[in-house]
Each structure stands twice: as C-alpha cells, then as structure tokens.
CSV table of C-alpha atoms in Angstrom, one decimal:
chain,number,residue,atom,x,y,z
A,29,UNK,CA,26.8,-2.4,-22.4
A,30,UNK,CA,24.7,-1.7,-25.4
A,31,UNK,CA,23.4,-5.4,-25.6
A,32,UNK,CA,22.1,-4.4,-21.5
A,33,UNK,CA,20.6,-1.3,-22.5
A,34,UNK,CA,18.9,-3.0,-25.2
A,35,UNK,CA,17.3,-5.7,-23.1
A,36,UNK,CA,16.4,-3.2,-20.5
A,37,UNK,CA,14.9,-1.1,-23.3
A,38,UNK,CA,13.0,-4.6,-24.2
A,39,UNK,CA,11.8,-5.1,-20.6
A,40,UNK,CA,10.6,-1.3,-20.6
A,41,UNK,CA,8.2,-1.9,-23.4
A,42,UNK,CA,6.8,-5.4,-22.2
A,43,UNK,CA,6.1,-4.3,-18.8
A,44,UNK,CA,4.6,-0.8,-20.2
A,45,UNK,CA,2.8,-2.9,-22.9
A,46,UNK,CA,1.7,-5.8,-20.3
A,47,UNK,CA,0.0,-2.9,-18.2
A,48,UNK,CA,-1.6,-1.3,-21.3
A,49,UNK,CA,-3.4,-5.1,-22.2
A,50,UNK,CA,-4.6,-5.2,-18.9
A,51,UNK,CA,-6.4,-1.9,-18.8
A,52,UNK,CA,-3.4,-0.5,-15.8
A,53,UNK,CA,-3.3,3.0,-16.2
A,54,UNK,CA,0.9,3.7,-16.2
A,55,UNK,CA,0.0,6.2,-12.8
A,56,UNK,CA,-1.4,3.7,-11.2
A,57,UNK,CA,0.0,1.1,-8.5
A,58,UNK,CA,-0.7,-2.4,-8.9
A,59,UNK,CA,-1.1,-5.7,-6.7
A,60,UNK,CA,1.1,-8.1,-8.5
A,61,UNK,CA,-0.6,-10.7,-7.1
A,62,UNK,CA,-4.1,-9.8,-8.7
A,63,UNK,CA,-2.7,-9.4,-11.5
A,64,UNK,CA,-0.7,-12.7,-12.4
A,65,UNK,CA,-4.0,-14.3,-11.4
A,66,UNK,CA,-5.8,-12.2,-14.5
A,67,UNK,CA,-2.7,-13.3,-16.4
A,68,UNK,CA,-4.0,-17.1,-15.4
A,69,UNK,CA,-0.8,-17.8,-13.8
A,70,UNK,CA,-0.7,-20.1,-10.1
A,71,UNK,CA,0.4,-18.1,-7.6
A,72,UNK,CA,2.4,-20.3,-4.7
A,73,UNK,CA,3.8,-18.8,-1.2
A,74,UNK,CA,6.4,-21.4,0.1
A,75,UNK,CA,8.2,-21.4,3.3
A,76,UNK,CA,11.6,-22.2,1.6
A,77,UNK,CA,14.4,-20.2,2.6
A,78,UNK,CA,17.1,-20.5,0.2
A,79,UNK,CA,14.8,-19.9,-2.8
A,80,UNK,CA,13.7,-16.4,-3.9
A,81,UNK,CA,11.4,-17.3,-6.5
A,82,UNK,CA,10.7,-19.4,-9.3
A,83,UNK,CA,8.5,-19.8,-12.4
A,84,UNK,CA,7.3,-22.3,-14.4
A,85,UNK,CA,5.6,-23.0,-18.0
A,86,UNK,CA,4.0,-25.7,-17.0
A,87,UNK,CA,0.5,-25.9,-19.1
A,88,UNK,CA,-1.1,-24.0,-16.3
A,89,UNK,CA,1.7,-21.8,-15.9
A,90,UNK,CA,3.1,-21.8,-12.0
A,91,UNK,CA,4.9,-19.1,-9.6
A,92,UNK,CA,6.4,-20.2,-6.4
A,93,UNK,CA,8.0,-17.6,-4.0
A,94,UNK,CA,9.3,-17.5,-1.1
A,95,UNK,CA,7.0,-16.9,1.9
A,96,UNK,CA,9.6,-15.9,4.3
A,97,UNK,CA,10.6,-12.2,2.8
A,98,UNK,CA,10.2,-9.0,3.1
A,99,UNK,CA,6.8,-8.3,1.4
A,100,UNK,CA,7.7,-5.6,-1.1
A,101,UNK,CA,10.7,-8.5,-2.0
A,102,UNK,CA,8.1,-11.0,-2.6
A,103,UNK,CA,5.9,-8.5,-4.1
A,104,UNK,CA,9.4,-8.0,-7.1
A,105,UNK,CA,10.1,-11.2,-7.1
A,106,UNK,CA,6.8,-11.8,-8.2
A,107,UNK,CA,6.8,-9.3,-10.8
A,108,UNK,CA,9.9,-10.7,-11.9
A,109,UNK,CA,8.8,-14.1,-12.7
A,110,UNK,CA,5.8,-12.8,-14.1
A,111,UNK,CA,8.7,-11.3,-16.6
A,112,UNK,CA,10.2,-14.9,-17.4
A,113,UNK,CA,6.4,-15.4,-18.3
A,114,UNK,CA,5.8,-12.7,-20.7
A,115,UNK,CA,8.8,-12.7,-22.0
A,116,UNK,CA,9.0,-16.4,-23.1
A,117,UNK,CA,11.5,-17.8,-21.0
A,118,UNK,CA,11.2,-21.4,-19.4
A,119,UNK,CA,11.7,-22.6,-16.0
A,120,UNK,CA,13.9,-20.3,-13.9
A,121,UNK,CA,14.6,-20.8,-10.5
A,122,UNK,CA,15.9,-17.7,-8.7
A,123,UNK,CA,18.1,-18.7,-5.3
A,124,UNK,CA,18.0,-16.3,-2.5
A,125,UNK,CA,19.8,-13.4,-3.5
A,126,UNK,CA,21.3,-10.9,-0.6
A,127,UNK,CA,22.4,-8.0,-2.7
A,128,UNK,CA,21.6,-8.5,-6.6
A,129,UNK,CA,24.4,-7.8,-8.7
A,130,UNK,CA,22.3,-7.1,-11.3
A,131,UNK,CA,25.3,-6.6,-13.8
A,132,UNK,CA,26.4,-9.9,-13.5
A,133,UNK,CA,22.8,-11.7,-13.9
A,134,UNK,CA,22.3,-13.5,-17.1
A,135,UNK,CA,20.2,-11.8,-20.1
A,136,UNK,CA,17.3,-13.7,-19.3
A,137,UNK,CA,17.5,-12.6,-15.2
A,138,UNK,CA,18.3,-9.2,-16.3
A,139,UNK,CA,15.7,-8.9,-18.6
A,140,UNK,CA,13.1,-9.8,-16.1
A,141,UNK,CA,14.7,-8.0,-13.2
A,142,UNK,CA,14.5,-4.8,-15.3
A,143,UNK,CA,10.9,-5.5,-16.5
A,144,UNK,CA,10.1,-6.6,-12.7
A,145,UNK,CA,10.9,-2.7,-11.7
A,146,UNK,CA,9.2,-1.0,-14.8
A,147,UNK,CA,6.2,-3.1,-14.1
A,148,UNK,CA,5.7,-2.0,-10.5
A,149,UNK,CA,7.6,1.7,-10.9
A,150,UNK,CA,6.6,3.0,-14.1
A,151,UNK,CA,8.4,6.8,-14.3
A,152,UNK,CA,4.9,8.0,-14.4
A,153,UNK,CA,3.6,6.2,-11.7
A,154,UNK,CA,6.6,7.4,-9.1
A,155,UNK,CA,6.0,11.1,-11.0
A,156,UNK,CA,2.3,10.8,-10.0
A,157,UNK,CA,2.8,9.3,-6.8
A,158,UNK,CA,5.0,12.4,-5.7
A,159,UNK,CA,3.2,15.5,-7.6
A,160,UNK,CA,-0.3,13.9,-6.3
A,161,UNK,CA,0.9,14.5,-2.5
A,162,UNK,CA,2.8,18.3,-3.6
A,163,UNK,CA,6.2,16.2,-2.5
A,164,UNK,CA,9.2,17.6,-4.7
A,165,UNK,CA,11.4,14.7,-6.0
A,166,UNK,CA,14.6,16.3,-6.1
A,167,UNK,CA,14.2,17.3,-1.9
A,168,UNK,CA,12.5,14.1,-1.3
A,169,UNK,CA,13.1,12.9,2.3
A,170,UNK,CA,13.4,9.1,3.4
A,171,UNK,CA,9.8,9.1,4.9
A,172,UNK,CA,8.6,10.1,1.2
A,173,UNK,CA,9.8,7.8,-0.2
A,174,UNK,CA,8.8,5.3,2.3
A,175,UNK,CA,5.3,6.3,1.8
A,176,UNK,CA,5.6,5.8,-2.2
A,177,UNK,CA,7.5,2.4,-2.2
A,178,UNK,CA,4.0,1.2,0.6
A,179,UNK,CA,2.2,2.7,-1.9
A,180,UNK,CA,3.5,0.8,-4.7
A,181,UNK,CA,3.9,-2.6,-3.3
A,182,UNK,CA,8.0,-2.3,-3.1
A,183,UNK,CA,11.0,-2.0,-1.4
A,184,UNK,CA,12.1,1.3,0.6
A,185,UNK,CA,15.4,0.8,-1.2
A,186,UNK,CA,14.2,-1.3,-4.8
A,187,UNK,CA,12.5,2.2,-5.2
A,188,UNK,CA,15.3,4.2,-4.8
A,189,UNK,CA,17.4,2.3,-7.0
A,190,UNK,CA,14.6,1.9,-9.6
A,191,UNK,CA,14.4,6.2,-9.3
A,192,UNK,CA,17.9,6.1,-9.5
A,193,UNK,CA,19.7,3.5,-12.0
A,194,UNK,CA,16.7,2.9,-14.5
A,195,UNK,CA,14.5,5.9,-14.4
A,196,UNK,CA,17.4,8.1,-13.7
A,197,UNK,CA,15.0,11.0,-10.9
A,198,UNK,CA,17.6,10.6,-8.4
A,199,UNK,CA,21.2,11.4,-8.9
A,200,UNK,CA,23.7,8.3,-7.2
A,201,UNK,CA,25.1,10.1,-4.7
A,202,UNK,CA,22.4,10.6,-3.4
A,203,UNK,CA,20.6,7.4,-3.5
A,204,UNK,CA,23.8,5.9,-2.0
A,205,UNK,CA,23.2,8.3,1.3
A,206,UNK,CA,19.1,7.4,1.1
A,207,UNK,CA,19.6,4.1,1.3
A,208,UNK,CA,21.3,3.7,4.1
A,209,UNK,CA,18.6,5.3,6.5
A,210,UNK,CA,17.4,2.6,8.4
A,211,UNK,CA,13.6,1.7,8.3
A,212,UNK,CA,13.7,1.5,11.9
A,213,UNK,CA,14.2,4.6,11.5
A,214,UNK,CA,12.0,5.8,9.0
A,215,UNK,CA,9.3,3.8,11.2
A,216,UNK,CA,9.9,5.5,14.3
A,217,UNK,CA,9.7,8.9,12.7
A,218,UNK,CA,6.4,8.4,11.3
A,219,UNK,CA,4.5,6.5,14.3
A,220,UNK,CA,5.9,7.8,17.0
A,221,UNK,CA,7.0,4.6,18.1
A,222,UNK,CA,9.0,1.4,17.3
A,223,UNK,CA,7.3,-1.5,15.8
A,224,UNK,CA,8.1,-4.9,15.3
A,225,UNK,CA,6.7,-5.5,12.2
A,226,UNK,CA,5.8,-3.4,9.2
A,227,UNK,CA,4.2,-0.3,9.2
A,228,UNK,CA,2.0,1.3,6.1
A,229,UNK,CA,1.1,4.5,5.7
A,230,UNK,CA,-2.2,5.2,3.9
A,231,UNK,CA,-3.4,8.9,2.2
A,232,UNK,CA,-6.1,9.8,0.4
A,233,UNK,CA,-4.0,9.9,-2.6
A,234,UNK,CA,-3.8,6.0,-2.0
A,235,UNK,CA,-5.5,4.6,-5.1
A,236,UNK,CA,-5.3,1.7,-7.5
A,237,UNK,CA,-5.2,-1.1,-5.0
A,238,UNK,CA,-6.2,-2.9,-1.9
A,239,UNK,CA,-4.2,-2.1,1.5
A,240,UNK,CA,-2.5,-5.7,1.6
A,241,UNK,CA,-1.2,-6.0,5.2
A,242,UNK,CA,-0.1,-9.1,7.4
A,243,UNK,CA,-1.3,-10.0,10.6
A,244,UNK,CA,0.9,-7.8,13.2
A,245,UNK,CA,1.8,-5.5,10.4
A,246,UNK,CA,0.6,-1.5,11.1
A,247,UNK,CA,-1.7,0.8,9.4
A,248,UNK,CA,-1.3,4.2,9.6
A,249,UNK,CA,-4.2,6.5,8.4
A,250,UNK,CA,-3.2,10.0,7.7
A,251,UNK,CA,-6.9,11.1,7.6
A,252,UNK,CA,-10.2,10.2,10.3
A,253,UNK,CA,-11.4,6.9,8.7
A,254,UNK,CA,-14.6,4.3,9.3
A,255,UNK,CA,-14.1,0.6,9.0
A,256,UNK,CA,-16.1,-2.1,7.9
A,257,UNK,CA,-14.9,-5.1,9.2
A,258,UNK,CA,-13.1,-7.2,11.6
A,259,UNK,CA,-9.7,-8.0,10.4
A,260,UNK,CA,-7.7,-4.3,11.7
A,261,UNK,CA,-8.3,-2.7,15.2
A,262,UNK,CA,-7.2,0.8,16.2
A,263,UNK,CA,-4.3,1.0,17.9
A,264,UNK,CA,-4.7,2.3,21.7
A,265,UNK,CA,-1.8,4.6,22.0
A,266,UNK,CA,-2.5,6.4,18.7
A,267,UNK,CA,-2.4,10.3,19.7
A,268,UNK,CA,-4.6,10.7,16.6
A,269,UNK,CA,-6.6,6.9,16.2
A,270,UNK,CA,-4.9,6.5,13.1
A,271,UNK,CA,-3.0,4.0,13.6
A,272,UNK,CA,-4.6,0.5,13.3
A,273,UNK,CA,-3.3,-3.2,13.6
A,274,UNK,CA,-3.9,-6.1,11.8
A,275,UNK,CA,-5.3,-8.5,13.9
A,276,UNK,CA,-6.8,-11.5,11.9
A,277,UNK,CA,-6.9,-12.5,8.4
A,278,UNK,CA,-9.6,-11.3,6.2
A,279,UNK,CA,-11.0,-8.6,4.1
A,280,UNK,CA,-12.9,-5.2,5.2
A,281,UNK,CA,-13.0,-1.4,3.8
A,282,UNK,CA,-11.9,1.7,4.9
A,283,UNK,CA,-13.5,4.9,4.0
A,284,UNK,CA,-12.7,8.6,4.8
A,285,UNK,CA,-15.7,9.9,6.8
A,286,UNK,CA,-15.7,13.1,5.2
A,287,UNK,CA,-14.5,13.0,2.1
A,288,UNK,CA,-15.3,9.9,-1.0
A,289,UNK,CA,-12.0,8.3,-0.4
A,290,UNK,CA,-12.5,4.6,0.0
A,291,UNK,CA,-10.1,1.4,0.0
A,292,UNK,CA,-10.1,-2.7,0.6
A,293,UNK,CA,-7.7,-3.8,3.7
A,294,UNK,CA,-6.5,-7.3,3.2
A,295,UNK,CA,-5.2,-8.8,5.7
A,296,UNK,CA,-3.1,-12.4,5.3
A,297,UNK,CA,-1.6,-14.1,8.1
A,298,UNK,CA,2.2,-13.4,8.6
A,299,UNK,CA,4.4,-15.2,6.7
A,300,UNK,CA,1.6,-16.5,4.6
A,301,UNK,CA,2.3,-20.1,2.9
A,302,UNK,CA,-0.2,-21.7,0.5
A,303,UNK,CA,-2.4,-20.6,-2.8
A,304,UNK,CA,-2.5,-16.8,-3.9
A,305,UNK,CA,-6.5,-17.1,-4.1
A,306,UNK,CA,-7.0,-18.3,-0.5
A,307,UNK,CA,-4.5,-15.6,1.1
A,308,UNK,CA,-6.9,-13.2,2.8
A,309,UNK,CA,-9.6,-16.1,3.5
A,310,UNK,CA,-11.3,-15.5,6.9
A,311,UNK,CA,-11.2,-18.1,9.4
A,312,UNK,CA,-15.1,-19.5,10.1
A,313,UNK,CA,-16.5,-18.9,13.5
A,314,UNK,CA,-16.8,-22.3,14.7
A,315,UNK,CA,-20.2,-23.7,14.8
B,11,UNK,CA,-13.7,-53.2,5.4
B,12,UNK,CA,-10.7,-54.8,4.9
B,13,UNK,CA,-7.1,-53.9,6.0
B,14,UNK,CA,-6.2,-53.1,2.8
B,15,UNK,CA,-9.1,-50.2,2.5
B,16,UNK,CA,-8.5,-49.3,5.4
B,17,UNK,CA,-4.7,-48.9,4.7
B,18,UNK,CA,-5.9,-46.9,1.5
B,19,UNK,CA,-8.3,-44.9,2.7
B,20,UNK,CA,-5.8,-43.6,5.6
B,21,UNK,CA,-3.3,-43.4,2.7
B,22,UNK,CA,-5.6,-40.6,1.0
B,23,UNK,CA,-6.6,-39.0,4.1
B,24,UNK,CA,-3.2,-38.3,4.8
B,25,UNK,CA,-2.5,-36.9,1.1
B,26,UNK,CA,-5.8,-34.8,1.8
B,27,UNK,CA,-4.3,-33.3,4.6
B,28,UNK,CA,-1.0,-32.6,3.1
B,29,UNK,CA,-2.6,-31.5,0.1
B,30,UNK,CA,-4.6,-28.7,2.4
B,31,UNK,CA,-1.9,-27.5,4.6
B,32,UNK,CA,0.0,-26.5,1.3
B,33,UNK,CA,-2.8,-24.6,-0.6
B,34,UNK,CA,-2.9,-22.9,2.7
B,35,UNK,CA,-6.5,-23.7,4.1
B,36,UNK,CA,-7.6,-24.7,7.8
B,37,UNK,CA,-10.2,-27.5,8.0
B,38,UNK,CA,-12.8,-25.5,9.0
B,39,UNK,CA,-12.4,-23.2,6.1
B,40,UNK,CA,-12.6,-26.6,3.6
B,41,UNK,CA,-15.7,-28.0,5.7
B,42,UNK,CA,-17.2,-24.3,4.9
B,43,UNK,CA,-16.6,-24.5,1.1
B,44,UNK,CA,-17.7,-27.7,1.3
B,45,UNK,CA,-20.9,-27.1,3.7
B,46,UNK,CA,-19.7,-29.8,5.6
B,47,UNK,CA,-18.8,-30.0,9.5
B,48,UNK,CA,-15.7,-29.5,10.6
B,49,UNK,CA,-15.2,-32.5,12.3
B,50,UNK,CA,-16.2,-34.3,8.8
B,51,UNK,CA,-12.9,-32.8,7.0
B,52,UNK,CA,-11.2,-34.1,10.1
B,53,UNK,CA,-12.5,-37.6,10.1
B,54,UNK,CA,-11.3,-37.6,6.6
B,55,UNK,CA,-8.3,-36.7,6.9
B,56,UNK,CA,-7.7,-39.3,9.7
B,57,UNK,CA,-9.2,-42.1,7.2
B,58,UNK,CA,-12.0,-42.5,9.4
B,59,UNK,CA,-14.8,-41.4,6.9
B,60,UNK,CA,-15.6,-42.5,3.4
B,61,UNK,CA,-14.5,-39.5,1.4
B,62,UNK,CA,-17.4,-39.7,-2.2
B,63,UNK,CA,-15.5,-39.7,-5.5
B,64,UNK,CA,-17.7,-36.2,-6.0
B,65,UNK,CA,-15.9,-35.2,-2.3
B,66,UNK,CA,-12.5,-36.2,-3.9
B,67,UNK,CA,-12.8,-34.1,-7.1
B,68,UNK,CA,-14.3,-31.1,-5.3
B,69,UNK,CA,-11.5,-31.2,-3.2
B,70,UNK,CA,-8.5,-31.9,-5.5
B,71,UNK,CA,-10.1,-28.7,-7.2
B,72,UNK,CA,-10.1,-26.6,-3.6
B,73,UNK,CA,-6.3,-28.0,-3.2
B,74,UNK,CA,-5.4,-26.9,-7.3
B,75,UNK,CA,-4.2,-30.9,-7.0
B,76,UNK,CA,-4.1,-33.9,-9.3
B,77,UNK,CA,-7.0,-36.5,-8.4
B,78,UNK,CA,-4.4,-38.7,-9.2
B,79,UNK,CA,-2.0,-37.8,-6.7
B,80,UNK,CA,-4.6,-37.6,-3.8
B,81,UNK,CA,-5.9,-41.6,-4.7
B,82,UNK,CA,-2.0,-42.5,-4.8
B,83,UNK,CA,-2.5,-43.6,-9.0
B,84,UNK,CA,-0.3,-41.0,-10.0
B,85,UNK,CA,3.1,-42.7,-11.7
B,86,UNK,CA,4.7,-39.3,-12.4
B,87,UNK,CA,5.7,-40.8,-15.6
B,88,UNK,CA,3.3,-39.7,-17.9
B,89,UNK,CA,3.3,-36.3,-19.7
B,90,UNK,CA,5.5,-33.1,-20.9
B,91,UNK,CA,5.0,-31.5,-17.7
B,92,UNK,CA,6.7,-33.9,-15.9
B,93,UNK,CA,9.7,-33.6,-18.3
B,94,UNK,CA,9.9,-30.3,-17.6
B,95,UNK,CA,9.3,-31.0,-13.7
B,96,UNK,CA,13.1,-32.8,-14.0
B,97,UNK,CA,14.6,-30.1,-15.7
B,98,UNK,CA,13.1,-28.1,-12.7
B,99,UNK,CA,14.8,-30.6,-10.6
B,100,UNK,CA,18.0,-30.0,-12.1
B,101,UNK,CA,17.8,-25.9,-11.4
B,102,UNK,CA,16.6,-26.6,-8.0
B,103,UNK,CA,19.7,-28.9,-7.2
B,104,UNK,CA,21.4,-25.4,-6.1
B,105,UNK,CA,18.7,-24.9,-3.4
B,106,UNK,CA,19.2,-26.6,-0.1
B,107,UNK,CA,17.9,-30.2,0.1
B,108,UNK,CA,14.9,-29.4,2.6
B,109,UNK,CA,13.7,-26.8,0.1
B,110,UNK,CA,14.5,-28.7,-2.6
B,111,UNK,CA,12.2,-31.3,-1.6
B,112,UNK,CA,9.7,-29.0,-0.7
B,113,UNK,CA,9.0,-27.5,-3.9
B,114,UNK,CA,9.4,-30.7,-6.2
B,115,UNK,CA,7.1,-32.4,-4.0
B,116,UNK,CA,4.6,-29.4,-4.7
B,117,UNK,CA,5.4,-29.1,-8.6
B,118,UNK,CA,4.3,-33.2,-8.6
B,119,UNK,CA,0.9,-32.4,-6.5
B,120,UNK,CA,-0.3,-29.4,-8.5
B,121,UNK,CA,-3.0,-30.2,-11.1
B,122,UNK,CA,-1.6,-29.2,-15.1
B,123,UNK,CA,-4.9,-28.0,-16.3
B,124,UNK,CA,-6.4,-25.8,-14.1
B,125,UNK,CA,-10.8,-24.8,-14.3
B,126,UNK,CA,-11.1,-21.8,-16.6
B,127,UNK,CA,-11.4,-19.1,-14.4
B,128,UNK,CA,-15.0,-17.8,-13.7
C-alpha cells in the first residue's frame, strides 16, 4: 500500500508539474486535447471498440483513443496516456475497461491513471470551480457536480471518485449514494427535458477553455448570450433561449450581452474519427 | 499510359482515399486546403487524374502519412519505429481482430517525423 501511495504521490507532482511548464494555472480547466498537441504528441480518434486508448513513443510520439466513448472518458483516457508520455513509459495499450479496478492495475497503469485525474481535477481547480459559483462542497447536489465534471472535461462519476478516493472532499458513503444518480436524471432536472445526447451547462464562471460539444450534443446557457457563428442553433422549446444545439461541425464564439464574459464553441461531428487538428474543421459550402 | 500506370496510379488513388477518411477529412475540405476543385481530389482518388509529386507530398502532410506508404514503396522493414510497431502488435493481440487491424494498419501509415509545428 505504501509503494501505491508513493506512485500516486509521483503522479501528483508530474501532473501538477506538467501544468506548471505549460503556463496552466492549477484553478484552471483544461482541453486535453490542446494540450497534448503543445506537448507535440499525435492525437488519433479511432472507431475501435474494444480499445480504450493507447500510446506510443514512436519518434513523433502517437495517441490513439477510442472514438466511440463517452467524451469526458475519452477526454481521461487521453490524459492518461499523456501520463505514459511524461512519465517515460513505452507503448501501452489500454483494452476497454467497464469498471477500472484501479487496485489491481499495474504500477505503470496506476501511475498514469492517478496522474490522468490530478491532471484534469487538480484539488484547487474542483475547490475553485465550487467557491467561484458560492456552491458548498460538503452539500453539493448531483446537478453541481454535473456542472463542474462539463466544466472540467470529465466524467459525472470520474469526478466524484477523483473528490472522493484521491483528493479525499467527499466522504465514501457518500460518493457511493452520488454515483448512482442517473444522468438521465441529472439531465432532465436541469433542461426541463430528456435528451438524447449530452447536455452542457455553461456559466459565466466557465473559463479556461473552449465549449467542446458534438454535433446533437446540448448547450445550455445559464445567462442571455450572442453568437457568432453557424455551428449551434437555439433550441425552440427553451422557456428561457438558453438552450442551444449543435448542429454542424465548426468553430464560433459566444459572448454574454451584458457583461465581458466570452468563450469558443467547438463543435466536432458525433463520434468523431480521424486527426485531433482537423476535429472541429467546417465543411466548405460547395462551389 | 500503360496498364501498368494505370494499375499504379489507381493503386495510390485508393491509398489517398484511405489515407483521408482516417485523418478524418471530406474531399471538399482537402480540395480547399489544397485550392483545388472538389471534383479534382475525387478524380484522384479514383486514379483518374495525375496526382504532381508536389500534390503527393502536400497531401501525405494533410493525411500526417508516409510518402512512402501512399506510392506503395514502403517495405515496413526499415527503422526502430517499426520494431516498436511489432511490439505494439503484440499488446494489441488482446484487442479484437477488426480493431486490431484497424490500428496496426494506422500505426504503419502515419508519418515518424512529423513538420515542426508552426
């Protein structure tokens, strides 16, 4: 057990250090994707279902994930081989995984599964995500926590057990109970409505990076907002016109109409396969 | 032309293809990085235009593919990477055969030194 805490204490500092080289304030949420591209690594969407991930140190040093995941799971699975880079490791191919185990995973997969959740959750970043919005941690209620894990580019449930196991803000118990609230839902209570596909929910405390979205996927803006741009459309049966879809793949901006609050939307087609770089690439207009 | 270039040129028009649909591009988004039209990338792809050798390497660099691989010269025999490719192969062996394929047949397109980035 020591030898584990050790190597989670090891991932802890890489990931905190890894941020720190790459100017990442520790408050801050990140696009993973963004930044294994600064890290120079290839970033590869694949429709192959048995395969969560893998990453290789070939001389232009490769990712390849699985397409057809949740995206907060592809968005840790990413971090997590990003791990295997930083940390030195050589080609690891991680299979489909239901529910990780993660006492039983090898020192090298636990290192980089501990490092993948201190890269995306640091404690100050969940701290700051929560204080930011006057939410108390210790009443947090699913939808919270739904809104911070969007927010941060994870799992409803990796956060919870990131808060709970590793950065030790939620007591067990509790997690146990948290996680077993559907997102269904968590979904319905926030929209209003059921939805097929996933929903976002954007603040103005949403800082640090772009609103990545799929085509189909739901944006829901808790303020009056402008768009520039063609790739999300309001959403007819919003009470408030908050809520907007993702129609087409492409890039635009959002901006608060009163306030200085402004963000990118990127929008990808669903189940995107193919290079990192080209994800959010518009389709032309045929001449 | 002979039959030969013809068989050739259909050969690499059908790696060009292949080598597009898995960096996740649309022809008309290649003909527009390329300023070309889109029925040109299509011709192409079906062998039926002359792709330029400066065509071929601004594409293998769109695709993040060996040159090699798209003119069908590559032996796969020749470096490190491809040693570490089959030790790839034998960690993959766990996945299931159709994924399997898919991602060695990736891991022998992509290019192993990749432009600095800009």
């Amino acid at each position: 057990m020591n030898q584990r805490i050790a190597l989670a204490r090891k991932a802890a500092y890489e990931a905190l250090k890894l941020r720190k080289s790459q100017n990442l304030q520790l408050w801050q949420a990140i696009c993973v994707y963004d930044l294994a591209e600064e890290l120079g690594l290839r970033v590869h969407f694949n429709a192959a279902p048995s395969m969560e991930g893998m990453y290789m140190n070939l001389s232009s040093p490769t990712i390849i994930l699985s397409a057809l995941r949740p995206v907060g799971r592809i968005a840790y699975t990413c971090a997590h081989e990003i791990g295997h880079h930083i940390l030195g490791h050589g080609v690891r191919v991680d299979e489909e995984l239901e529910d990780i185990d993660i006492d039983r995973l090898d020192s090298e997969e636990y290192t980089a599964e501990c490092f993948a959740g201190f890269l995306l959750m640091p404690k100050i970043a969940v701290s700051h995500g929560f204080a930011k919005r006057g939410w108390d941690i210790s009443a947090c209620t699913p939808e919270q926590l739904y809104v911070i894990a969007g927010w941060l580019g994870v799992g409803y449930t990796s956060l919870i057990w990131h808060m709970s196991s590793s950065l030790k803000m939620i007591a067990s118990r509790r997690a146990q109970k948290l996680v077993k609230v559907s997102l269904r839902k968590i979904r319905m209570s926030l929209l209003n409505k059921e939805v097929k596909d996933n929903l976002i929910v954007v603040d103005k405390e949403w800082f640090g990076r772009p609103i990545d979205i799929q085509v189909g996927d739901t944006a829901l803006f808790e303020h009056d907002i402008g768009f520039e741009g063609n790739c999300i459309e309001p959403m007819r049966y919003s009470p408030q016109k908050r809520a907007y879809k993702a129609v087409l793949p492409g890039i635009g901006r959002c901006f608060s109409k009163r306030g200085k609050w402004a963000e990118f939307v990127r929008v990808s087609r669903k189940e995107y396969t193919g290079l990192y770089q080209y994800r959010h690439l518009e389709e032309p207009i045929d001449e | 032309m002979s039959k030969d270039d013809k068989t050739e040129r259909a050969a690499i028009g059908t790696r060009l293809r292949l080598a597009r649909e898995m960096a996740g591009l649309s022809q008309a988004q290649v003909a527009k990085m390329l300023s070309l039209h889109r029925p040109s990338v299509s011709e192409i792809e079906a062998g039926r235009r002359k792709v330029s050798a400066e065509e071929l390497s601004k594409l293998a660099g769109i695709y993040d593919v060996k040159l090699n691989w798209i003119t069908g010269l590559d032996t796969g025999e020749n470096s490190k990477e491809d040693e570490k490719i089959k030790l790839a192969a034998r960690q993959l062996a766990k996945l299931k055969p159709k994924d399997y394929d898919r991602v060695i047949h990736l891991l022998s397109m992509l290019r192993s030194n990749r432009r600095e980035r800009k």
